[in-house]
Amino acid sequence: MANKQGADELSRQWKMEKVLIWGDETTHIQAFTCRIIHKDGGGWRMWYSRRNDGAKRYTFGYRDFTEDFETIGETMMRIADKPSADGLNIIGVPSEWMLTQPVHLDLPDGRQRIYFWAHASDVNRYLVADSDDGVNFFVEDWRRPVLCHPGDRAVPLEILKQKKLWLYVRPAELPRPEDEPQVTEDMLLNDATNVYLLPDGTFELYSAEVIMCPPGPEPHQKDPCLRFIQHRTSVDGLHWSPPERVLIRDEQDPYDLQFYYLAVNYTPNGRIGVLGHYRSDPGTGDLEFCFSQDGIHWERQRRPGFPRPKGVEGIYAPHDLVKVNDLYYLFYTGNSCNHHGVVSPDAPPGQPVSWIGVATIPASFYEAGLMA
């Protein structure tokens, strides 16, 4: 990225505005992969997820803010068996399933769509729910996910062994409902997934691809798997192309660097990406910025370009940044615990381990700095 702003200079340009939501002792919160909408009349809607480790529950919803980020109200998802006049109702999935990491899109025909992950003891699949009213979202058939994690019961053992995903190989096939088909190899991906609706009405997806750490002389990593970025396209957002690997670690990178996710902004001059810069040994998460003309070939800065203060172990990006006038707004997720669940000894005593904050950067600097 010759003649472009360096990661250190980019990092200095961010202004940390305020923390919008704090987690608590038992609840982790994140805007990771979630979309934030700046309303036409002013104000914000931020989609986000909650995870309660004690109760082992995941859920998601949205919080509305004024233009100055004062909370107006909050609406959390509920799994329902019939439509309601208000709320956020997901209809058509088993009531005991846990749903998380929503990606909300406004479709060209006026409908709204939410992509999300569904979890249960033997389920880890990516589903779609569509809505005519923005209140009631219908899943057509939970037995047929659009994409699937290797740990889902619908993934045949033969595929896991063929791809050498030993972390997910079990002694026998998990039982499935008779009317639930097995998924194909091309449907596999990890859970850090961003979906985008393109101007021509087609869809694009970036997610993490997981492979097991290879045996050999490479230094040991604390994670048993490696993460790279895969890319897919779709005409309808339901049936996806086979994955194409677009971002992988190379010999210039640290041995334990993994790419956790890719969040994208589309500009008239190309795509600006926020790459999940994950160091697996310390378990830290940072934001590395990159640029592409076609979404396939990416120029990386190779270093984090967003401040992560002492005591903060992870910073994670949402679905995209929001441009308003001459500012880009980044609704980041912060964590004082690392990816391995260890809280930083430098974290302020009594501070919750997770929060969602907002930071801004001048649009002219952000775009010129990466695309000049």
Short mmCIF file of C-alpha atoms in Angstrom, two decimals, residues 19-24 27-32 46 48-52 63 74 332-335 352-357:
data_model
loop_
_atom_site.label_atom_id
_atom_site.label_comp_id
_atom_site.label_asym_id
_atom_site.label_seq_id
_atom_site.Cartn_x
_atom_site.Cartn_y
_atom_site.Cartn_z
CA VAL A 19 -19.54 3.59 25.52
CA LEU A 20 -23.13 2.79 24.49
CA ILE A 21 -23.81 -0.41 26.45
CA TRP A 22 -21.93 -2.27 29.16
CA GLY A 23 -22.25 -5.98 29.79
CA ASP A 24 -22.43 -7.26 33.33
CA THR A 27 -23.66 -11.24 30.25
CA HIS A 28 -21.34 -10.62 27.32
CA ILE A 29 -22.54 -8.21 24.65
CA GLN A 30 -21.30 -7.61 21.10
CA ALA A 31 -22.15 -5.71 17.95
CA PHE A 32 -19.87 -8.14 16.11
CA MET A 46 -27.89 -0.77 16.61
CA TYR A 48 -26.39 -6.56 18.76
CA SER A 49 -26.13 -9.91 20.56
CA ARG A 50 -26.17 -10.97 24.22
CA ARG A 51 -24.59 -14.13 25.66
CA ASN A 52 -25.22 -15.33 29.19
CA ARG A 63 -31.34 -0.71 20.64
CA GLU A 74 -34.58 -1.71 23.25
CA TYR A 332 -16.87 -1.52 18.08
CA THR A 333 -17.11 -4.33 20.63
CA GLY A 334 -14.53 -4.24 23.41
CA ASN A 335 -13.45 -7.07 25.71
CA PRO A 352 -17.59 -5.39 32.98
CA VAL A 353 -15.62 -7.60 30.62
CA SER A 354 -17.55 -6.53 27.49
CA TRP A 355 -18.99 -3.33 26.10
CA ILE A 356 -20.07 -1.67 22.85
CA GLY A 357 -18.68 1.76 22.10
#
